Amino acid sequence: MFARLTGLALAALLATPGFAEGDKTGVGVSDMIRPDANFGRGVSMTIWYPAQTGGGASELVGRNAVFEGTPAQREASPMPGKLPLVLLSHGGRRSSEDSGAWLAARLAEGGYIVAEVSGQRPRDPATALGEIWRRPAELGQALDLLLSDPDWQMRIDESRVAVAGVALGGTAAMMLAGGMIDEAAYVRNCFTAHPSTDCDWFASGGIDPASVDPQALTLPRRDPRVRAVMAVAPEYLAEFRTDSLAPQAASVRIFGLDQPLPGEARVAAQTGIEVVPLEGADPYDFFARCTPNGAKLLEEEGGDPELCASSADERRAVHDQLADGALDFLGRALALPN
């Protein structure tokens, strides 16, 4: 799990809006909020898309005292025609909204509509336990909403839909490709050599992972509308049933870290899924680049300064690897038929 910044003072810092200056970016951004979706906890989406230049209000999305923002044009006019869609779920149980703004913008520049999906994130370990199965359900409901929305349904090519996820979002993405978690392996995870980073959080609240809803955990989440899935450093990779991933109903690619993920070799060998390591990457490198004072602010407010341990150049290099790899994969997996 990627650590969330805590404390009211820090939350106020992170809520600071930012505005871009200079030329138009050609990347538009809009929001969709449905408070009654996803089992009543709501679904919100930040939607990125190729935009016509010269319109919209310049903005730095996700900008705050810790992270640099991503430039976009708020409510700019979309480019004409139907485009492929990527649903994006970034980070673990407590990641903030727009954590994946930088990746969404890069994909939008490449010709994709990207909906970064953010449900109401759990604030305590008791409500977090079900996030492993709520996240894929949330993605499916987000797709329903987009394809039934009068403004977006005419812009989305329903035959070219992909899901991209980071950390627990990557787990959810693999579930939409047909992947299923082994219940017994999930329950044992906190007692293995590769425990989830949430295990300490669960233990602090007296939460036993064995109390997860077994039916919801093991319910097949395969969505036949999804043609391609890319999972970035997915959590619980070692707990997936490899028989559920081979053969794949959708094209799947896993992007790993500089060091191999637990279960990575087994999944690759038994399913044929390609695993692409990202040189120099650690889990925090999938966040935006940090401001010069980001690490200091995190330490002062009780956050994890490791979130900003990478230099701007190091993080940029990881971002470039992932964005280039994602565009290559999606371009092949969602190619129009000849």
mmCIF file of C-alpha atoms in Angstrom:
data_model
loop_
_atom_site.group_PDB
_atom_site.id
_atom_site.type_symbol
_atom_site.label_atom_id
_atom_site.label_comp_id
_atom_site.label_asym_id
_atom_site.label_seq_id
_atom_site.Cartn_x
_atom_site.Cartn_y
_atom_site.Cartn_z
ATOM 1 C CA MET A 1 0.000 0.000 0.000
ATOM 2 C CA PHE A 2 1.182 3.495 -0.752
ATOM 3 C CA ALA A 3 1.158 5.609 2.387
ATOM 4 C CA ARG A 4 -1.409 8.363 2.610
ATOM 5 C CA LEU A 5 -0.492 11.696 4.121
ATOM 6 C CA THR A 6 -2.299 12.164 7.412
ATOM 7 C CA GLY A 7 -3.315 15.003 9.702
ATOM 8 C CA LEU A 8 -5.641 17.941 9.164
ATOM 9 C CA ALA A 9 -2.792 20.371 8.598
ATOM 10 C CA LEU A 10 -1.249 18.192 5.922
ATOM 11 C CA ALA A 11 -4.635 17.598 4.315
ATOM 12 C CA ALA A 12 -4.994 21.349 3.979
ATOM 13 C CA LEU A 13 -1.582 21.544 2.314
ATOM 14 C CA LEU A 14 -2.521 18.840 -0.168
ATOM 15 C CA ALA A 15 -5.796 20.530 -1.044
ATOM 16 C CA THR A 16 -4.093 23.654 -2.394
ATOM 17 C CA PRO A 17 -5.169 24.147 -6.031
ATOM 18 C CA GLY A 18 -2.689 25.191 -8.686
ATOM 19 C CA PHE A 19 -2.939 26.793 -12.079
ATOM 20 C CA ALA A 20 -0.643 26.381 -15.048
ATOM 21 C CA GLU A 21 0.755 29.265 -17.017
ATOM 22 C CA GLY A 22 1.828 29.513 -20.606
ATOM 23 C CA ASP A 23 0.715 27.652 -23.690
ATOM 24 C CA LYS A 24 -2.215 25.284 -23.976
ATOM 25 C CA THR A 25 -1.285 21.671 -23.387
ATOM 26 C CA GLY A 26 -3.658 19.906 -25.774
ATOM 27 C CA VAL A 27 -4.767 17.719 -22.834
ATOM 28 C CA GLY A 28 -8.216 18.325 -21.432
ATOM 29 C CA VAL A 29 -9.547 17.356 -18.024
ATOM 30 C CA SER A 30 -13.013 17.049 -16.566
ATOM 31 C CA ASP A 31 -14.666 15.463 -13.522
ATOM 32 C CA MET A 32 -17.529 13.051 -13.031
ATOM 33 C CA ILE A 33 -18.953 12.351 -9.570
ATOM 34 C CA ARG A 34 -21.677 9.822 -8.817
ATOM 35 C CA PRO A 35 -22.273 9.759 -5.027
ATOM 36 C CA ASP A 36 -24.696 6.818 -5.113
ATOM 37 C CA ALA A 37 -22.531 4.423 -7.126
ATOM 38 C CA ASN A 38 -20.280 1.641 -5.871
ATOM 39 C CA PHE A 39 -22.339 0.286 -2.974
ATOM 40 C CA GLY A 40 -23.257 3.791 -1.848
ATOM 41 C CA ARG A 41 -19.702 4.937 -1.210
ATOM 42 C CA GLY A 42 -19.621 6.882 -4.447
ATOM 43 C CA VAL A 43 -17.397 6.999 -7.488
ATOM 44 C CA SER A 44 -15.491 10.037 -8.689
ATOM 45 C CA MET A 45 -13.475 10.191 -11.880
ATOM 46 C CA THR A 46 -10.985 12.645 -13.261
ATOM 47 C CA ILE A 47 -11.282 12.257 -17.016
ATOM 48 C CA TRP A 48 -8.322 13.140 -19.238
ATOM 49 C CA TYR A 49 -8.580 13.386 -23.010
ATOM 50 C CA PRO A 50 -6.930 14.772 -26.150
ATOM 51 C CA ALA A 51 -8.263 18.314 -26.436
ATOM 52 C CA GLN A 52 -8.441 20.998 -29.036
ATOM 53 C CA THR A 53 -5.945 23.715 -28.203
ATOM 54 C CA GLY A 54 -7.025 27.225 -27.400
ATOM 55 C CA GLY A 55 -9.830 26.421 -24.952
ATOM 56 C CA GLY A 56 -10.329 25.596 -21.322
ATOM 57 C CA ALA A 57 -8.789 27.045 -18.180
ATOM 58 C CA SER A 58 -5.147 26.176 -17.546
ATOM 59 C CA GLU A 59 -4.665 24.136 -14.389
ATOM 60 C CA LEU A 60 -2.059 22.069 -12.590
ATOM 61 C CA VAL A 61 -4.033 19.017 -11.492
ATOM 62 C CA GLY A 62 -2.900 17.424 -8.249
ATOM 63 C CA ARG A 63 -0.590 20.275 -7.338
ATOM 64 C CA ASN A 64 0.038 20.758 -3.621
ATOM 65 C CA ALA A 65 2.851 21.489 -1.200
ATOM 66 C CA VAL A 66 4.347 17.996 -1.658
ATOM 67 C CA PHE A 67 3.728 17.135 -5.309
ATOM 68 C CA GLU A 68 4.127 18.990 -8.548
ATOM 69 C CA GLY A 69 0.945 19.276 -10.560
ATOM 70 C CA THR A 70 0.164 18.009 -14.052
ATOM 71 C CA PRO A 71 -0.833 20.651 -16.626
ATOM 72 C CA ALA A 72 -4.190 20.336 -18.356
ATOM 73 C CA GLN A 73 -7.020 22.447 -19.737
ATOM 74 C CA ARG A 74 -10.137 22.273 -17.600
ATOM 75 C CA GLU A 75 -13.244 21.531 -19.724
ATOM 76 C CA ALA A 76 -11.405 22.071 -23.015
ATOM 77 C CA SER A 77 -13.200 20.841 -26.130
ATOM 78 C CA PRO A 78 -12.361 17.187 -26.869
ATOM 79 C CA MET A 79 -10.875 16.191 -30.186
ATOM 80 C CA PRO A 80 -13.562 14.864 -32.535
ATOM 81 C CA GLY A 81 -14.182 11.182 -33.080
ATOM 82 C CA LYS A 82 -14.329 8.093 -30.890
ATOM 83 C CA LEU A 83 -11.211 7.172 -28.951
ATOM 84 C CA PRO A 84 -10.068 4.179 -26.877
ATOM 85 C CA LEU A 85 -10.662 4.346 -23.127
ATOM 86 C CA VAL A 86 -8.299 3.501 -20.268
ATOM 87 C CA LEU A 87 -9.671 3.137 -16.744
ATOM 88 C CA LEU A 88 -6.922 3.998 -14.249
ATOM 89 C CA SER A 89 -6.835 2.991 -10.584
ATOM 90 C CA HIS A 90 -3.778 4.350 -8.804
ATOM 91 C CA GLY A 91 -2.279 3.354 -5.504
ATOM 92 C CA GLY A 92 -3.257 1.472 -2.413
ATOM 93 C CA ARG A 93 -6.077 1.786 0.034
ATOM 94 C CA ARG A 94 -5.216 5.283 1.209
ATOM 95 C CA SER A 95 -3.816 7.000 -1.859
ATOM 96 C CA SER A 96 -5.202 10.431 -2.624
ATOM 97 C CA GLU A 97 -7.228 11.320 -5.695
ATOM 98 C CA ASP A 98 -5.294 12.347 -8.808
ATOM 99 C CA SER A 99 -2.203 10.396 -7.730
ATOM 100 C CA GLY A 100 -2.032 9.076 -11.287
ATOM 101 C CA ALA A 101 -2.529 12.444 -12.994
ATOM 102 C CA TRP A 102 0.921 12.386 -14.574
ATOM 103 C CA LEU A 103 0.320 8.986 -16.197
ATOM 104 C CA ALA A 104 -3.211 9.872 -17.276
ATOM 105 C CA ALA A 105 -1.930 12.989 -19.016
ATOM 106 C CA ARG A 106 0.807 11.059 -20.830
ATOM 107 C CA LEU A 107 -1.749 8.548 -22.113
ATOM 108 C CA ALA A 108 -4.124 11.335 -23.145
ATOM 109 C CA GLU A 109 -1.284 12.907 -25.116
ATOM 110 C CA GLY A 110 -0.992 9.537 -26.855
ATOM 111 C CA GLY A 111 -4.622 9.597 -28.003
ATOM 112 C CA TYR A 112 -6.528 7.912 -25.179
ATOM 113 C CA ILE A 113 -9.409 8.975 -22.988
ATOM 114 C CA VAL A 114 -8.306 8.138 -19.450
ATOM 115 C CA ALA A 115 -10.621 8.009 -16.455
ATOM 116 C CA GLU A 116 -8.766 7.929 -13.142
ATOM 117 C CA VAL A 117 -11.283 6.306 -10.832
ATOM 118 C CA SER A 118 -11.396 7.192 -7.137
ATOM 119 C CA GLY A 119 -13.955 5.810 -4.739
ATOM 120 C CA GLN A 120 -14.175 6.999 -1.162
ATOM 121 C CA ARG A 121 -10.942 5.746 0.340
ATOM 122 C CA PRO A 122 -11.176 3.948 3.705
ATOM 123 C CA ARG A 123 -9.993 5.873 6.761
ATOM 124 C CA ASP A 124 -9.463 2.881 9.064
ATOM 125 C CA PRO A 125 -8.334 -0.746 8.727
ATOM 126 C CA ALA A 126 -11.795 -2.167 9.413
ATOM 127 C CA THR A 127 -13.329 -0.529 6.345
ATOM 128 C CA ALA A 128 -10.170 -1.129 4.326
ATOM 129 C CA LEU A 129 -10.399 -4.907 4.519
ATOM 130 C CA GLY A 130 -12.936 -5.117 1.712
ATOM 131 C CA GLU A 131 -11.052 -2.774 -0.596
ATOM 132 C CA ILE A 132 -9.423 -5.681 -2.405
ATOM 133 C CA TRP A 133 -12.777 -6.672 -3.932
ATOM 134 C CA ARG A 134 -14.476 -3.267 -3.925
ATOM 135 C CA ARG A 135 -11.805 -1.764 -6.184
ATOM 136 C CA PRO A 136 -12.496 -4.016 -9.212
ATOM 137 C CA ALA A 137 -16.241 -3.606 -8.671
ATOM 138 C CA GLU A 138 -15.686 0.155 -8.632
ATOM 139 C CA LEU A 139 -13.890 0.018 -11.974
ATOM 140 C CA GLY A 140 -16.742 -1.942 -13.521
ATOM 141 C CA GLN A 141 -19.288 0.574 -12.256
ATOM 142 C CA ALA A 142 -17.159 3.446 -13.531
ATOM 143 C CA LEU A 143 -17.196 1.864 -16.988
ATOM 144 C CA ASP A 144 -20.986 1.513 -16.790
ATOM 145 C CA LEU A 145 -21.300 5.190 -15.909
ATOM 146 C CA LEU A 146 -19.070 6.372 -18.728
ATOM 147 C CA LEU A 147 -20.750 4.243 -21.376
ATOM 148 C CA SER A 148 -24.197 5.449 -20.309
ATOM 149 C CA ASP A 149 -23.273 9.119 -19.996
ATOM 150 C CA PRO A 150 -24.667 11.224 -22.882
ATOM 151 C CA ASP A 151 -21.493 13.291 -23.168
ATOM 152 C CA TRP A 152 -18.938 10.465 -23.037
ATOM 153 C CA GLN A 153 -20.624 7.514 -24.690
ATOM 154 C CA MET A 154 -20.388 9.196 -28.094
ATOM 155 C CA ARG A 155 -16.652 9.818 -27.606
ATOM 156 C CA ILE A 156 -15.578 6.354 -26.397
ATOM 157 C CA ASP A 157 -14.836 3.437 -28.679
ATOM 158 C CA GLU A 158 -16.491 0.652 -26.665
ATOM 159 C CA SER A 159 -14.535 -1.983 -28.585
ATOM 160 C CA ARG A 160 -11.221 -0.611 -27.273
ATOM 161 C CA VAL A 161 -11.323 -0.490 -23.479
ATOM 162 C CA ALA A 162 -8.323 -1.069 -21.208
ATOM 163 C CA VAL A 163 -7.673 -0.989 -17.475
ATOM 164 C CA ALA A 164 -4.432 0.214 -15.887
ATOM 165 C CA GLY A 165 -3.701 -0.039 -12.183
ATOM 166 C CA VAL A 166 -0.927 0.662 -9.728
ATOM 167 C CA ALA A 167 -0.390 -1.343 -6.498
ATOM 168 C CA LEU A 168 -3.862 -2.385 -5.276
ATOM 169 C CA GLY A 169 -5.214 -0.801 -8.439
ATOM 170 C CA GLY A 170 -3.019 -3.231 -10.345
ATOM 171 C CA THR A 171 -4.557 -6.088 -8.391
ATOM 172 C CA ALA A 172 -7.998 -4.844 -9.395
ATOM 173 C CA ALA A 173 -6.938 -4.533 -13.018
ATOM 174 C CA MET A 174 -5.792 -8.151 -13.066
ATOM 175 C CA MET A 175 -9.118 -9.223 -11.590
ATOM 176 C CA LEU A 176 -10.936 -7.571 -14.486
ATOM 177 C CA ALA A 177 -8.766 -9.707 -16.781
ATOM 178 C CA GLY A 178 -10.094 -12.797 -15.028
ATOM 179 C CA GLY A 179 -7.505 -13.141 -12.272
ATOM 180 C CA MET A 180 -8.784 -14.568 -8.996
ATOM 181 C CA ILE A 181 -7.210 -14.395 -5.554
ATOM 182 C CA ASP A 182 -6.721 -17.659 -3.695
ATOM 183 C CA GLU A 183 -8.603 -17.159 -0.428
ATOM 184 C CA ALA A 184 -6.295 -19.333 1.681
ATOM 185 C CA ALA A 185 -3.199 -17.647 0.268
ATOM 186 C CA TYR A 186 -4.678 -14.214 0.946
ATOM 187 C CA VAL A 187 -5.388 -15.105 4.567
ATOM 188 C CA ARG A 188 -1.793 -16.334 5.006
ATOM 189 C CA ASN A 189 -0.219 -13.303 3.360
ATOM 190 C CA CYS A 190 0.559 -11.407 6.578
ATOM 191 C CA PHE A 191 2.490 -14.429 7.869
ATOM 192 C CA THR A 192 4.659 -14.951 4.786
ATOM 193 C CA ALA A 193 8.044 -13.590 3.807
ATOM 194 C CA HIS A 194 6.265 -11.067 1.567
ATOM 195 C CA PRO A 195 3.502 -9.535 3.720
ATOM 196 C CA SER A 196 1.406 -6.742 2.324
ATOM 197 C CA THR A 197 2.404 -3.334 3.613
ATOM 198 C CA ASP A 198 -1.141 -3.135 4.996
ATOM 199 C CA CYS A 199 -0.545 -5.963 7.446
ATOM 200 C CA ASP A 200 0.778 -3.644 10.159
ATOM 201 C CA TRP A 201 -2.199 -1.341 9.616
ATOM 202 C CA PHE A 202 -4.619 -4.249 9.959
ATOM 203 C CA ALA A 203 -2.849 -5.432 13.110
ATOM 204 C CA SER A 204 -2.962 -1.952 14.664
ATOM 205 C CA GLY A 205 -6.745 -2.033 14.415
ATOM 206 C CA GLY A 206 -7.095 -5.642 15.530
ATOM 207 C CA ILE A 207 -8.284 -6.666 12.073
ATOM 208 C CA ASP A 208 -7.742 -10.240 10.965
ATOM 209 C CA PRO A 209 -7.527 -10.584 7.167
ATOM 210 C CA ALA A 210 -9.319 -13.905 7.576
ATOM 211 C CA SER A 211 -12.487 -11.934 8.335
ATOM 212 C CA VAL A 212 -12.680 -10.693 4.734
ATOM 213 C CA ASP A 213 -15.928 -11.568 2.975
ATOM 214 C CA PRO A 214 -14.882 -14.822 1.262
ATOM 215 C CA GLN A 215 -17.668 -14.755 -1.314
ATOM 216 C CA ALA A 216 -16.861 -11.200 -2.371
ATOM 217 C CA LEU A 217 -13.121 -11.936 -2.443
ATOM 218 C CA THR A 218 -13.437 -14.961 -4.708
ATOM 219 C CA LEU A 219 -16.287 -13.768 -6.925
ATOM 220 C CA PRO A 220 -15.125 -13.703 -10.563
ATOM 221 C CA ARG A 221 -14.625 -10.099 -11.649
ATOM 222 C CA ARG A 222 -13.790 -10.665 -15.308
ATOM 223 C CA ASP A 223 -15.279 -7.897 -17.470
ATOM 224 C CA PRO A 224 -15.635 -8.977 -21.102
ATOM 225 C CA ARG A 225 -15.648 -5.346 -22.238
ATOM 226 C CA VAL A 226 -11.981 -5.011 -21.244
ATOM 227 C CA ARG A 227 -9.523 -5.928 -24.008
ATOM 228 C CA ALA A 228 -6.247 -4.971 -22.344
ATOM 229 C CA VAL A 229 -4.907 -4.804 -18.794
ATOM 230 C CA MET A 230 -1.669 -3.345 -17.495
ATOM 231 C CA ALA A 231 -0.814 -3.876 -13.832
ATOM 232 C CA VAL A 232 1.980 -1.816 -12.276
ATOM 233 C CA ALA A 233 3.622 -3.396 -9.211
ATOM 234 C CA PRO A 234 0.356 -5.162 -8.320
ATOM 235 C CA GLU A 235 -0.172 -6.122 -4.703
ATOM 236 C CA TYR A 236 -0.930 -9.765 -3.837
ATOM 237 C CA LEU A 237 0.612 -10.979 -7.085
ATOM 238 C CA ALA A 238 1.823 -14.128 -5.300
ATOM 239 C CA GLU A 239 -1.724 -14.812 -4.100
ATOM 240 C CA PHE A 240 -3.290 -14.992 -7.562
ATOM 241 C CA ARG A 241 -4.448 -18.357 -8.865
ATOM 242 C CA THR A 242 -2.381 -18.804 -12.000
ATOM 243 C CA ASP A 243 -5.029 -21.070 -13.545
ATOM 244 C CA SER A 244 -7.372 -18.049 -13.590
ATOM 245 C CA LEU A 245 -4.859 -16.037 -15.601
ATOM 246 C CA ALA A 246 -3.956 -18.615 -18.225
ATOM 247 C CA PRO A 247 -5.158 -18.299 -20.866
ATOM 248 C CA GLN A 248 -6.067 -14.632 -20.583
ATOM 249 C CA ALA A 249 -9.330 -13.345 -21.959
ATOM 250 C CA ALA A 250 -7.615 -9.966 -22.364
ATOM 251 C CA SER A 251 -4.074 -8.929 -23.225
ATOM 252 C CA VAL A 252 -2.135 -8.497 -19.971
ATOM 253 C CA ARG A 253 1.209 -6.939 -19.159
ATOM 254 C CA ILE A 254 2.780 -6.464 -15.735
ATOM 255 C CA PHE A 255 5.240 -3.666 -15.088
ATOM 256 C CA GLY A 256 7.511 -4.541 -12.192
ATOM 257 C CA LEU A 257 9.956 -2.738 -9.956
ATOM 258 C CA ASP A 258 13.732 -2.646 -10.094
ATOM 259 C CA GLN A 259 13.650 -5.645 -7.733
ATOM 260 C CA PRO A 260 11.383 -8.602 -8.662
ATOM 261 C CA LEU A 261 7.930 -8.694 -7.099
ATOM 262 C CA PRO A 262 6.902 -11.671 -4.942
ATOM 263 C CA GLY A 263 5.226 -14.198 -7.197
ATOM 264 C CA GLU A 264 6.439 -12.491 -10.367
ATOM 265 C CA ALA A 265 8.471 -15.423 -11.710
ATOM 266 C CA ARG A 266 5.713 -17.939 -10.997
ATOM 267 C CA VAL A 267 3.023 -15.871 -12.716
ATOM 268 C CA ALA A 268 5.226 -15.270 -15.761
ATOM 269 C CA ALA A 269 6.228 -18.917 -16.068
ATOM 270 C CA GLN A 270 2.761 -20.400 -15.551
ATOM 271 C CA THR A 271 0.642 -17.894 -17.466
ATOM 272 C CA GLY A 272 2.903 -16.478 -20.160
ATOM 273 C CA ILE A 273 2.143 -12.930 -19.034
ATOM 274 C CA GLU A 274 5.017 -10.623 -19.878
ATOM 275 C CA VAL A 275 6.627 -8.894 -16.902
ATOM 276 C CA VAL A 276 8.589 -5.752 -17.766
ATOM 277 C CA PRO A 277 10.894 -4.465 -14.986
ATOM 278 C CA LEU A 278 11.260 -0.699 -14.700
ATOM 279 C CA GLU A 279 14.888 0.137 -14.089
ATOM 280 C CA GLY A 280 15.498 2.002 -10.844
ATOM 281 C CA ALA A 281 11.827 1.969 -9.830
ATOM 282 C CA ASP A 282 10.553 1.644 -6.290
ATOM 283 C CA PRO A 283 6.839 1.766 -5.310
ATOM 284 C CA TYR A 284 6.873 5.499 -4.537
ATOM 285 C CA ASP A 285 8.146 6.397 -8.001
ATOM 286 C CA PHE A 286 4.650 6.004 -9.432
ATOM 287 C CA PHE A 287 3.570 9.188 -7.686
ATOM 288 C CA ALA A 288 4.151 12.626 -9.182
ATOM 289 C CA ARG A 289 7.491 14.348 -8.849
ATOM 290 C CA CYS A 290 7.927 16.009 -5.485
ATOM 291 C CA THR A 291 8.411 19.699 -4.803
ATOM 292 C CA PRO A 292 11.819 20.752 -3.409
ATOM 293 C CA ASN A 293 10.384 20.890 0.124
ATOM 294 C CA GLY A 294 8.181 17.811 -0.224
ATOM 295 C CA ALA A 295 10.232 15.415 1.896
ATOM 296 C CA LYS A 296 10.695 17.990 4.665
ATOM 297 C CA LEU A 297 6.962 18.725 4.801
ATOM 298 C CA LEU A 298 6.125 15.036 4.976
ATOM 299 C CA GLU A 299 8.500 14.533 7.881
ATOM 300 C CA GLU A 300 7.147 17.566 9.734
ATOM 301 C CA GLU A 301 3.543 16.435 9.308
ATOM 302 C CA GLY A 302 4.096 12.801 10.258
ATOM 303 C CA GLY A 303 4.080 11.421 6.718
ATOM 304 C CA ASP A 304 6.676 9.193 5.131
ATOM 305 C CA PRO A 305 9.566 11.229 3.662
ATOM 306 C CA GLU A 306 10.556 8.176 1.590
ATOM 307 C CA LEU A 307 7.682 9.182 -0.664
ATOM 308 C CA CYS A 308 10.007 11.891 -1.964
ATOM 309 C CA ALA A 309 13.320 10.034 -1.671
ATOM 310 C CA SER A 310 13.917 9.865 -5.433
ATOM 311 C CA SER A 311 15.354 12.880 -7.184
ATOM 312 C CA ALA A 312 13.310 14.639 -9.835
ATOM 313 C CA ASP A 313 15.492 13.148 -12.565
ATOM 314 C CA GLU A 314 15.243 9.618 -11.140
ATOM 315 C CA ARG A 315 11.467 9.816 -10.895
ATOM 316 C CA ARG A 316 11.195 11.337 -14.350
ATOM 317 C CA ALA A 317 13.206 8.422 -15.755
ATOM 318 C CA VAL A 318 10.807 5.905 -14.192
ATOM 319 C CA HIS A 319 7.799 7.869 -15.455
ATOM 320 C CA ASP A 320 9.218 7.889 -18.968
ATOM 321 C CA GLN A 321 9.819 4.136 -18.913
ATOM 322 C CA LEU A 322 6.282 3.402 -17.722
ATOM 323 C CA ALA A 323 4.551 5.868 -20.039
ATOM 324 C CA ASP A 324 6.496 4.666 -23.089
ATOM 325 C CA GLY A 325 5.893 1.028 -22.185
ATOM 326 C CA ALA A 326 2.211 1.653 -21.577
ATOM 327 C CA LEU A 327 1.722 3.408 -24.898
ATOM 328 C CA ASP A 328 3.522 0.602 -26.723
ATOM 329 C CA PHE A 329 1.438 -2.079 -25.009
ATOM 330 C CA LEU A 330 -1.891 -0.297 -25.420
ATOM 331 C CA GLY A 331 -1.141 0.562 -29.027
ATOM 332 C CA ARG A 332 -0.689 -3.129 -29.813
ATOM 333 C CA ALA A 333 -3.472 -4.505 -27.611
ATOM 334 C CA LEU A 334 -6.111 -1.972 -28.693
ATOM 335 C CA ALA A 335 -5.122 -1.692 -32.327
ATOM 336 C CA LEU A 336 -7.913 -1.246 -34.801
ATOM 337 C CA PRO A 337 -8.557 -4.348 -36.958
ATOM 338 C CA ASN A 338 -7.035 -4.285 -40.420
#
